[in-house]
XYZ file of C-alpha atoms in Angstrom:
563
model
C 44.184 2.203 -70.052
C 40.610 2.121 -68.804
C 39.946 -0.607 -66.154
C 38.005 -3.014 -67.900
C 37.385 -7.082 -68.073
C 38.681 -7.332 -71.739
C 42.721 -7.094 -70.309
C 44.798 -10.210 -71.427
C 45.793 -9.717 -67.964
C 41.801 -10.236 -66.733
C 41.144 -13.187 -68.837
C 44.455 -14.618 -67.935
C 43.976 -14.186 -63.997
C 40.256 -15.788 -64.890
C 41.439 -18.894 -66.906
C 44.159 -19.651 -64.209
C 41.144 -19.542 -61.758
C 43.499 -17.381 -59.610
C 40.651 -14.765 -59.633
C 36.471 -15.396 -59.596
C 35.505 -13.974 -62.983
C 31.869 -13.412 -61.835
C 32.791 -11.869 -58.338
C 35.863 -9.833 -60.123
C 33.933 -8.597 -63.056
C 30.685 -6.658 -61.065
C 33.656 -5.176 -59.054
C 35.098 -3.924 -61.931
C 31.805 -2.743 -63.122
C 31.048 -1.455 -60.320
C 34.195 0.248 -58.994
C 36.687 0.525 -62.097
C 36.130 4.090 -62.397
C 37.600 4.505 -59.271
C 41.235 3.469 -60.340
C 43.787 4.082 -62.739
C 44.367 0.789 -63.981
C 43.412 -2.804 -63.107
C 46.323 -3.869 -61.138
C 45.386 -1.350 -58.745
C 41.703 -2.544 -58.171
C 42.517 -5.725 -57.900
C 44.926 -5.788 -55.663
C 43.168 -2.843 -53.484
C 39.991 -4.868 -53.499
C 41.847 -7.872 -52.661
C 40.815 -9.944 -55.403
C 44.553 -11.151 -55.523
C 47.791 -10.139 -53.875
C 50.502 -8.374 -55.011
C 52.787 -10.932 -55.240
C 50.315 -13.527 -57.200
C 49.893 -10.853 -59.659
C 53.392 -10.175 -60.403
C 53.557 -14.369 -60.395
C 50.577 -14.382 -62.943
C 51.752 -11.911 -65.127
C 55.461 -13.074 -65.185
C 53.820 -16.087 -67.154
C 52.227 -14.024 -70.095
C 54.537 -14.296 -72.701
C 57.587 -15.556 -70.738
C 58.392 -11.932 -69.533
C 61.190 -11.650 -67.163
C 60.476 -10.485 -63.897
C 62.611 -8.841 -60.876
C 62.423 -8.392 -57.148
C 62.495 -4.669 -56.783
C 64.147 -5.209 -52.784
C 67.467 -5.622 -54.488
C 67.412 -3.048 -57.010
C 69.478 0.482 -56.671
C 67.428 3.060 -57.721
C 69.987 5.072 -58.638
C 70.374 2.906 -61.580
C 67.665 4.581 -62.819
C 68.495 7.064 -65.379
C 68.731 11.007 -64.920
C 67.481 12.004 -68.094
C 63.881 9.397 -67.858
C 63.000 10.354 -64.088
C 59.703 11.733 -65.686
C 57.391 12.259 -62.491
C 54.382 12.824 -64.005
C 54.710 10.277 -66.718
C 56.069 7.581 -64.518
C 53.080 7.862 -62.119
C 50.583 8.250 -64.836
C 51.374 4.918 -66.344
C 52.796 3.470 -62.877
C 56.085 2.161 -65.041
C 59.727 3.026 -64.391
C 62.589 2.634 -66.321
C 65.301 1.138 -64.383
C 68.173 1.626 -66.836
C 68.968 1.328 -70.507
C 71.332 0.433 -73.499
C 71.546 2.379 -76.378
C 68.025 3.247 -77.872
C 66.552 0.372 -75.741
C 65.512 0.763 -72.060
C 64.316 -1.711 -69.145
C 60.248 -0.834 -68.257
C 59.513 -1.664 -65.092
C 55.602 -2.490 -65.590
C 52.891 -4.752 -63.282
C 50.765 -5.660 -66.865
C 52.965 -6.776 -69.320
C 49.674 -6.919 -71.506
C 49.055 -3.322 -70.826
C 50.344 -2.653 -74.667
C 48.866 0.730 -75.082
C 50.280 2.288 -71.980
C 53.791 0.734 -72.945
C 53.860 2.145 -76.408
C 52.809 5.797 -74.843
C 55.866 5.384 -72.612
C 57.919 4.461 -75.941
C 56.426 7.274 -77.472
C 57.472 10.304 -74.604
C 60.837 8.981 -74.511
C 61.847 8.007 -77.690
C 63.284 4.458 -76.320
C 61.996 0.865 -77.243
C 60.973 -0.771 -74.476
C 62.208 -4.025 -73.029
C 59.330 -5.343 -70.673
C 60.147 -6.722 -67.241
C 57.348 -7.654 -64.461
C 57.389 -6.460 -60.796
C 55.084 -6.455 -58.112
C 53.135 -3.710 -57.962
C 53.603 -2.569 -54.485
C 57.318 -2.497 -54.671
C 57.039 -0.354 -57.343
C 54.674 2.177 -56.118
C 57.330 2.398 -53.141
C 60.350 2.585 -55.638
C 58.757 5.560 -57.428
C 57.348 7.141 -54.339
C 60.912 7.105 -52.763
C 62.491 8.723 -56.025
C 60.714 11.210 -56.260
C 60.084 11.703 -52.189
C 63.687 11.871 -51.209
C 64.674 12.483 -48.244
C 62.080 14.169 -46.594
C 63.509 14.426 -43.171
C 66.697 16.402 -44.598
C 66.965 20.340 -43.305
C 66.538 23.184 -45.455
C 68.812 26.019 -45.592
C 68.383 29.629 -46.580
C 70.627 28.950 -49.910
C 67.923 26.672 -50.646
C 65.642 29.269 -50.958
C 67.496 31.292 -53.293
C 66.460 28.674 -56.380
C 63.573 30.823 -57.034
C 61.947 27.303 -57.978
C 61.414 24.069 -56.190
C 60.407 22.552 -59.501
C 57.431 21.163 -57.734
C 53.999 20.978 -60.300
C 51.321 23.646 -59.089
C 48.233 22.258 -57.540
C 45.117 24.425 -58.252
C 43.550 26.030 -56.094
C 39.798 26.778 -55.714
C 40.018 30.321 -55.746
C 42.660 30.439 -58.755
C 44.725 33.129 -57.016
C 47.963 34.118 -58.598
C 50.691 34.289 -55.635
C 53.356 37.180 -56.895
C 56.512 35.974 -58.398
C 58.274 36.439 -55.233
C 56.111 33.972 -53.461
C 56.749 30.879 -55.758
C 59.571 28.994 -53.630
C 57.143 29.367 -50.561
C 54.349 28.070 -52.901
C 56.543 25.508 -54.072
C 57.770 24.269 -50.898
C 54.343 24.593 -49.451
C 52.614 22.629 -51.841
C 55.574 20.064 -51.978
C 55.217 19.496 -48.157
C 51.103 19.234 -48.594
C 51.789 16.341 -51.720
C 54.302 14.681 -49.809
C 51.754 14.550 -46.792
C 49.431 12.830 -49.199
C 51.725 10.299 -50.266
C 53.006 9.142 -47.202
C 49.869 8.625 -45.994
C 49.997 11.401 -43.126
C 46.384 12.558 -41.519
C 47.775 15.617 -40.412
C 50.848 18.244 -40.534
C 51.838 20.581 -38.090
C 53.644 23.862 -39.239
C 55.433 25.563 -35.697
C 57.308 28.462 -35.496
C 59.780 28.760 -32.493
C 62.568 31.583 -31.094
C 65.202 30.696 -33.555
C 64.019 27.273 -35.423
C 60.603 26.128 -36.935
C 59.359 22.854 -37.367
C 57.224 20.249 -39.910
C 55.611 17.410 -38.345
C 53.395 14.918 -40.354
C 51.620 12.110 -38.092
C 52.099 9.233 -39.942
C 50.050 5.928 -38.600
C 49.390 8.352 -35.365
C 52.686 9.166 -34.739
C 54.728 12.375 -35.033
C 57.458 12.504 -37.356
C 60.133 15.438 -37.929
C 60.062 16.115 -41.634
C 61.831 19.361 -42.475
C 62.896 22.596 -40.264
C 62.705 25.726 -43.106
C 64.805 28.957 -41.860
C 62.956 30.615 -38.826
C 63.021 33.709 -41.009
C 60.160 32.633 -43.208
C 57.508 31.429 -40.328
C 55.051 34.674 -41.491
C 55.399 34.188 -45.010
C 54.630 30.469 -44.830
C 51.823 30.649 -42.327
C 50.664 33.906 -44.304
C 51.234 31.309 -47.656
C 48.606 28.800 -45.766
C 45.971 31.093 -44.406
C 45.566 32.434 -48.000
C 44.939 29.478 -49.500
C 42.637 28.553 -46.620
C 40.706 32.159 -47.043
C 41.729 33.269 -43.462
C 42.375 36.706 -42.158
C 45.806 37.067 -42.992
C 45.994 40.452 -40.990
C 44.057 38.465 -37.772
C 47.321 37.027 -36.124
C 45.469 37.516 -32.245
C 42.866 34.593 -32.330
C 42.565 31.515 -33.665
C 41.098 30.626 -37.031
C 39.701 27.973 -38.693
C 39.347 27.103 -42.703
C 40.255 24.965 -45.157
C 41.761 24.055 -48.304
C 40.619 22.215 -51.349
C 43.724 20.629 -53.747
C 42.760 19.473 -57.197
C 44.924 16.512 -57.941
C 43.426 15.557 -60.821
C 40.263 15.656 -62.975
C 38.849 13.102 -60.577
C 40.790 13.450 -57.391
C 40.933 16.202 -54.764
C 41.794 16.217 -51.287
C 40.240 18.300 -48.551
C 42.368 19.939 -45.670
C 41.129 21.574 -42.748
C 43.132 24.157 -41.309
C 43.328 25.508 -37.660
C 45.863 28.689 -36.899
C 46.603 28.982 -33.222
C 48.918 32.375 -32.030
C 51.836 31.343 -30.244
C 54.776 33.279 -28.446
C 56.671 32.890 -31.413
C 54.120 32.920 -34.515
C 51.070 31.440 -35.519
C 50.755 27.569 -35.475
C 49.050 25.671 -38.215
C 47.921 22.631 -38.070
C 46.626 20.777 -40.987
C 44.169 17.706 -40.912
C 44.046 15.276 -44.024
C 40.329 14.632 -45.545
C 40.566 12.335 -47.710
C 37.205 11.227 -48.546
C 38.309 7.505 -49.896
C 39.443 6.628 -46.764
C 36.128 6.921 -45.729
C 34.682 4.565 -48.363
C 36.854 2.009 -47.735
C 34.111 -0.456 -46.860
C 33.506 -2.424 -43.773
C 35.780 -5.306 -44.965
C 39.102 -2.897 -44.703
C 38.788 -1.582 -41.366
C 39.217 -4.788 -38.842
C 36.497 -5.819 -37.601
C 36.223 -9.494 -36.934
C 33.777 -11.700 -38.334
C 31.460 -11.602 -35.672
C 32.013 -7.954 -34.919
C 31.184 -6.681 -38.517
C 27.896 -9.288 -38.605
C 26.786 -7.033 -35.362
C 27.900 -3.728 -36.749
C 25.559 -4.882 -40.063
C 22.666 -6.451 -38.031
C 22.194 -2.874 -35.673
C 22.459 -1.041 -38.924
C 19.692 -3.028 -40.423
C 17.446 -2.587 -37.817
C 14.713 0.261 -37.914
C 15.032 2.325 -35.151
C 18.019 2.655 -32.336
C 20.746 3.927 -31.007
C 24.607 2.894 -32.475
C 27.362 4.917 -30.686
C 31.238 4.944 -31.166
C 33.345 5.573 -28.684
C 37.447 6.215 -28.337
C 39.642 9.529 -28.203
C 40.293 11.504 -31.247
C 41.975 10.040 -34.031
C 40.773 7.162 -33.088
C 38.887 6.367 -36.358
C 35.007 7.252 -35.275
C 34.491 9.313 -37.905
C 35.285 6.641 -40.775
C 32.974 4.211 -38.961
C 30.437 6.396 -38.805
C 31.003 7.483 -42.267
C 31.291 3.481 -43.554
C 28.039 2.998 -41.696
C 26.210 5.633 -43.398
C 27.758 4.337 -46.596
C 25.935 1.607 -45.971
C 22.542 2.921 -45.412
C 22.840 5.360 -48.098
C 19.834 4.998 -50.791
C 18.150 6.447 -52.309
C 14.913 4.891 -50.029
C 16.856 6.706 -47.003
C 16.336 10.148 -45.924
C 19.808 10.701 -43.792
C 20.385 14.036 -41.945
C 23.692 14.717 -40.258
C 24.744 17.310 -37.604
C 28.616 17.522 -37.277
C 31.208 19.743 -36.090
C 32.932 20.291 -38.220
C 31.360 18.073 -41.638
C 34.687 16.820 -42.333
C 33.729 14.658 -45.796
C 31.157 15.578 -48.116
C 28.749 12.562 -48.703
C 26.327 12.720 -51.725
C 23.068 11.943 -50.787
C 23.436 12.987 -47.511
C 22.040 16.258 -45.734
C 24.931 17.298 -44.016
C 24.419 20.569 -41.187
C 27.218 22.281 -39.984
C 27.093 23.358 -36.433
C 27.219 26.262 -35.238
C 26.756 27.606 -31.924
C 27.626 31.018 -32.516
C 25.006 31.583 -34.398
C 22.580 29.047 -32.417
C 22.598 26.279 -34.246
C 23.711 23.217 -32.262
C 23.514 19.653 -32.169
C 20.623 19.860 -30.224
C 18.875 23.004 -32.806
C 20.133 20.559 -35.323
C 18.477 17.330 -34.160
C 15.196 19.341 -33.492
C 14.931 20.357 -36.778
C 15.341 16.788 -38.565
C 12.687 15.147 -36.541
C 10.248 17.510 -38.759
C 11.881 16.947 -41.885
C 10.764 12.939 -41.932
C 13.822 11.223 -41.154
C 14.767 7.661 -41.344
C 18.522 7.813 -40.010
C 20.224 10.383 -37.711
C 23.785 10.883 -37.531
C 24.673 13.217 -34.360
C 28.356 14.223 -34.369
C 29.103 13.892 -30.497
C 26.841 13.846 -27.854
C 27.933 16.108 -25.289
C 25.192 17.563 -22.659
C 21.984 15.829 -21.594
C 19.779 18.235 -24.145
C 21.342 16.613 -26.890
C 21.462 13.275 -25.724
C 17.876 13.152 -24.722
C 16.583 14.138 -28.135
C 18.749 11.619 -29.588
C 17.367 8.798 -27.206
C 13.936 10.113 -28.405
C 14.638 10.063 -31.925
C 16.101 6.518 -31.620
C 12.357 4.938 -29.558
C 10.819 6.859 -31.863
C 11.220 4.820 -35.189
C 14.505 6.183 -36.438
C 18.305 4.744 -36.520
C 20.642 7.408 -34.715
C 24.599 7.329 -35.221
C 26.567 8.893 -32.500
C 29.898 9.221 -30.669
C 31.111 9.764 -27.353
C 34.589 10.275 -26.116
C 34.992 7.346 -23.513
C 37.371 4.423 -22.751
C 35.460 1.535 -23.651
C 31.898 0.341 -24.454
C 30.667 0.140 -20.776
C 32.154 3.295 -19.793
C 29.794 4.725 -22.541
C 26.522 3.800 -21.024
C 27.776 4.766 -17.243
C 28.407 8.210 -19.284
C 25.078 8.649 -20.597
C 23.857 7.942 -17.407
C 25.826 10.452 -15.308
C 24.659 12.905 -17.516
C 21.255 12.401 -16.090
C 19.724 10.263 -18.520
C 17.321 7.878 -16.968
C 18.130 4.106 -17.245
C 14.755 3.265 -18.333
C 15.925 5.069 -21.687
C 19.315 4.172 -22.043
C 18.373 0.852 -21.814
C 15.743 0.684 -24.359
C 17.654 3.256 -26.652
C 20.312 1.899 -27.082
C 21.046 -1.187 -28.787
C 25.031 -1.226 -30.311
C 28.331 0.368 -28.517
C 31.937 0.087 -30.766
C 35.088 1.230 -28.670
C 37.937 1.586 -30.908
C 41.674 2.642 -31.593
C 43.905 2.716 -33.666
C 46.886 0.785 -33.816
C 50.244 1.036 -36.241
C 50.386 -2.262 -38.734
C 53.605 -3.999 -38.809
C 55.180 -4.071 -42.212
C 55.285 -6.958 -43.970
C 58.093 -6.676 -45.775
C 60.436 -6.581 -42.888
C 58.318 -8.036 -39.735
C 60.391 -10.312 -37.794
C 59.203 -13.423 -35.722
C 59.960 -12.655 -31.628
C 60.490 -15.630 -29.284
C 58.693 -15.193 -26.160
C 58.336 -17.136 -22.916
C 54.971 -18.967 -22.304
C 54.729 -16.708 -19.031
C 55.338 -13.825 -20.600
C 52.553 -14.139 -23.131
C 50.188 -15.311 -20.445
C 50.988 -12.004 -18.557
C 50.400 -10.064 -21.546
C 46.885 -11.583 -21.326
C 46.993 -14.696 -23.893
C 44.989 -18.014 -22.329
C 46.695 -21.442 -22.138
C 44.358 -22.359 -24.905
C 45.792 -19.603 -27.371
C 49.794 -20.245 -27.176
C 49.723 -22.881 -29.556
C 48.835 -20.933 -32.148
C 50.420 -17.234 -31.650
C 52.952 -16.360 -32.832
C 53.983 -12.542 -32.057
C 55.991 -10.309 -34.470
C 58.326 -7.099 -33.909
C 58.959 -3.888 -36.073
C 62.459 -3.817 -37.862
C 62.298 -0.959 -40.566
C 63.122 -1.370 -44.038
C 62.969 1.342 -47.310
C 58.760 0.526 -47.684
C 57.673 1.617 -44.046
C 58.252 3.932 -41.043
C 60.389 2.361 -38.148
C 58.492 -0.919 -38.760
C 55.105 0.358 -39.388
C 53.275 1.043 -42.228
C 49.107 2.027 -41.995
C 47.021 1.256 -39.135
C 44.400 -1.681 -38.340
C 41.409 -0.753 -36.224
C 40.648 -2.604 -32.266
C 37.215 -2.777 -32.003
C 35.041 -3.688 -28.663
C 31.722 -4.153 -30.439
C 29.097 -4.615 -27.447
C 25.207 -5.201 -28.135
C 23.354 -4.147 -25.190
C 21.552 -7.306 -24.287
C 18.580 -8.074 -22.410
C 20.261 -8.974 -18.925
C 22.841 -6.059 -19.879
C 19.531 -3.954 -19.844
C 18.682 -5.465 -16.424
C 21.926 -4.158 -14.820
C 21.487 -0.442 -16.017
C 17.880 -0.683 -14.616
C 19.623 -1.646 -11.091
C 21.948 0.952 -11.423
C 24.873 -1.252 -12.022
C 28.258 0.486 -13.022
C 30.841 -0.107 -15.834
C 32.676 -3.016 -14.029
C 29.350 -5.324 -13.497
C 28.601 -4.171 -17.400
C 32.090 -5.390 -18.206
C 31.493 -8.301 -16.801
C 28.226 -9.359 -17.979
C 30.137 -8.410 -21.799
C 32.204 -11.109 -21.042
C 29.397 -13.510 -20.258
C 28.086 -12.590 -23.394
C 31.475 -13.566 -25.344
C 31.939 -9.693 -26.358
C 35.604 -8.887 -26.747
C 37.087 -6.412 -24.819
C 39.855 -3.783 -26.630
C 42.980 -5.544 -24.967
C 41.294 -9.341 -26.039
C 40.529 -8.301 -29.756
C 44.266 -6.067 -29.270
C 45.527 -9.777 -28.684
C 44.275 -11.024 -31.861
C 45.266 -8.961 -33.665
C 49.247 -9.219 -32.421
C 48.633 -12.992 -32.763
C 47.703 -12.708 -36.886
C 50.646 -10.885 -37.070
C 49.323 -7.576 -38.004
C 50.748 -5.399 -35.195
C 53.258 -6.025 -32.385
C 52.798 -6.514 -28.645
C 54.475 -3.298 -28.133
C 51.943 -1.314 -29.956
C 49.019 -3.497 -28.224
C 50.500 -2.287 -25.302
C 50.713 1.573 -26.233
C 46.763 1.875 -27.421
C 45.242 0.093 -24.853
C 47.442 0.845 -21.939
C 47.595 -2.918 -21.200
């Protein structure tokens, strides 16, 4: 069912003013194509949550509804686990009588869809409403299983995993042989996907290998194949990344385009290290949605997003964002360029390596190899009339200087550094031998940021802690009244507790007396402090908010910014 405003589920959600029709409907224009059905853009663009959908919809023709935490999936029935039609329609029986069967569906108005499930199975269906994130967990743990489960060598002797093909850009054939590697291979790269991993590590060792996804930045054990196959699956994964498969002395670097769908592909680059044992393959996620998530997904506060928007808007300057890798630059970078991109805008990028294609955008690889760095790079779009700059990392004084000139010279320039926090970042560019005279006229917006795991919140629990304690942990007297701190449990939805990640932003403007310290050669603690002054936020404060909303835990506060 297209995504469209003509739903008796739209109209419904209108009438009951649980939804703004004017503010829902341009998203749908605007967006629907994105998503499979309207449940899911609704609930993504959080127009309305989960469980006021599955609320709403209950009340469309009396339908019954159930709370998927207390059903047994293996009620559901051998002979209907259909993967790909259950995800396609995003219903799931969950049992049946006779020629009848229970449909597990979020749009009970969805009529079309319903029928097309009647039709593949040959069953009537009996309609019952759930919410629609419970059931995207339901089906993605039937069909996951247990990921973290060992395989043997008999398992290998199936010839098949049963595991759907994903093509492949270059359309190669693998010989028959091949097919449980290819199976297992491309089972390990959807499961990746689905849990919501941003990178897998293949690694052989003396007599066991190991799979490791990071899942919310952590590393998880997910499967340990017989040691006996570590060449044929790393020689599996350098073919499909076009690598040297006879090259096992250096290290290589490719990557691999999958073709979920007619609309949906996901990008993976792929690094192959030799090791005493093998060659080690790690894989890193690109999923270019995450990078269009928007500015409203990511975690800024209020006032931090309004200065992220009002440095964008301006003409000319310097924006830098700063934290270790994996720390999320690249999808602020990415969201800011979203932002700018029109076609009015002439936007150049330089990056190493260009990790999501963005349409309109010019996007340069580096390559110093062959001569062309960031610096080459940024040389060259100062003649080709640019209005914004996007500089992967700033790393010697060449580059940073023609970035500094670019920005005082009428154009916006987007850049990262690898730094602890926002002050740190100017005491950097000053070290490298930038004069202050320039740094403090460049630049004009610093964002220090991690990463931090989000508590689930269908098992979060409430954790009673002494006044002193959260005083020490750096709440003020003013602020107990109103936090209340939560700890991971784990439950079936999430991992140990967790499930995705909210972003800790320090988002620093470099102010007029803020210029006046770099001018007097003041250092990171005086610019701290003069941050403060100015009300900015420092990671461990806006760390604290976010453990007092309830999105992460104290414990996790504590691990990113080593408070």
């Amino acid at each position: 069912m297209a995504v469209t405003t003509t739903s008796t589920l739209f109209r419904r959600l209108v009438q009951l003013r649980i939804i703004d029709g004017d503010k829902a409907t341009k998203i749908v224009n605007e967006k629907g194509s994105q998503f499979k059905n309207l449940p899911e853009l609704l609930i993504n663009e959080k127009l309305i949550s989960a469980e006021e959908l599955a609320s709403a919809a209950s009340g469309i023709g009396h339908a019954i509804s159930l709370d998927l935490d207390h059903f047994d999936m293996a009620y559901v029935p051998e002979d209907l686990r259909n993967e790909k039609l259950i995800r396609k329609t995003n219903m799931l029986p969950l049992g049946k009588r006779g020629r009848n069967m229970y449909l597990a569906v979020v749009d009970p108005t969805d009529i079309q869809t319903i029928e097309d499930f009647e039709f593949n199975t040959g069953l009537n269906a009996e309609v019952i409403v759930v919410d629609f994130k419970k059931l995207q967990a339901l089906i993605d743990k039937l069909f996951d299983g247990n990921l973290g489960g060992d395989f043997t060598d008999a398992d290998w002797d199936l010839g098949s995993l049963g595991i759907e093909q994903i093509e492949e850009d270059d359309g190669a054939q693998p010989d028959k042989d091949d097919q449980p590697i290819v199976a297992f291979i491309n089972k390990m790269l959807l499961d990746a996907i689905r849990k919501g991993a941003s990178d897998l590590h293949f690694e052989p060792y003396e007599k066991t290998y190991r799979i490791r996804f990071r899942i919310d930045g952590i590393l998880h054990e997910i499967a340990s194949p017989p040691v006996l196959l570590s060449t044929r699956l790393s020689a599996r994964l350098k073919v499909m990344a076009r690598l040297d498969i006879a090259e096992k002395r250096v290290p290589q670097d490719g990557r691999i385009k999958l073709k979920l769908s007619a609309k949906k592909s996901i990008d993976f680059r792929v690094s192959s290290l030799p090791t005493l044992w093998g060659e080690k393959i790690v894989m890193r996620i690109l999923d270019s949605d995450s990078a269009m998530l928007g500015i409203d997904v990511l975690g800024y506060e209020e006032h931090q997003k309004k200065l992220y928007l009002d440095a964008l808007a301006q003409p000319q300057g310097m924006i830098l964002v700063t934290g270790p890798t994996g720390s999320g630059k690249t999808v602020s970078l990415y969201t800011g360029l979203a932002i700018l991109n029109t076609s009015e805008t002439n936007i150049s990028t330089a990056e190493d390596p260009v990790e999501i294609n963005l349409a309109g955008v010019n996007q340069v690889q580096v390559n110093p190899r062959a001569g062309l760095t960031f610096a080459t790079a940024l040389k060259a779009f100062l003649r080709q009339d640019p209005d914004v700059v996007m500089v992967g990392e700033i790393r010697d004084l060449e580059t940073a200087e023609i970035a500094i000139k670019a920005a005082q010279t009428g154009h916006l320039v987007l850049s990262t550094l690898h730094t602890n926090s926002a002050p740190e970042t100017l005491t950097r560019l000053l070290n490298m031998g930038v004069p202050s005279y320039n740094v403090a006229s460049s630049v004009s917006l610093i964002i220090a940021q991690r990463l931090a795991r989000r508590l689930c919140s269908q098992c979060k629990q409430q954790e009673v802690l002494p006044e002193a304690e959260l005083l020490k942990q750096g709440f003020t007297a003013q602020q107990l009244p109103s936090v209340k701190i939560f700890k991971p449990v784990g439950c079936e939805y999430c991992t140990n507790g967790y499930k995705g990640r909210v972003g800790i932003y320090e988002v620093m403007p470099v102010s007029p007396k803020m210029a006046d310290i770099i001018m007097q050669g003041g250092n990171s603690l005086d610019i701290a402090a003069q941050a403060q002054t100015d009300g900015v936020n420092n990671l461990r404060q806006s760390g604290l908010i976010k453990a007092a909303a309830g999105l992460t835990s104290l414990a996790e506060i504590n691990r990113v910014t080593k408070g």
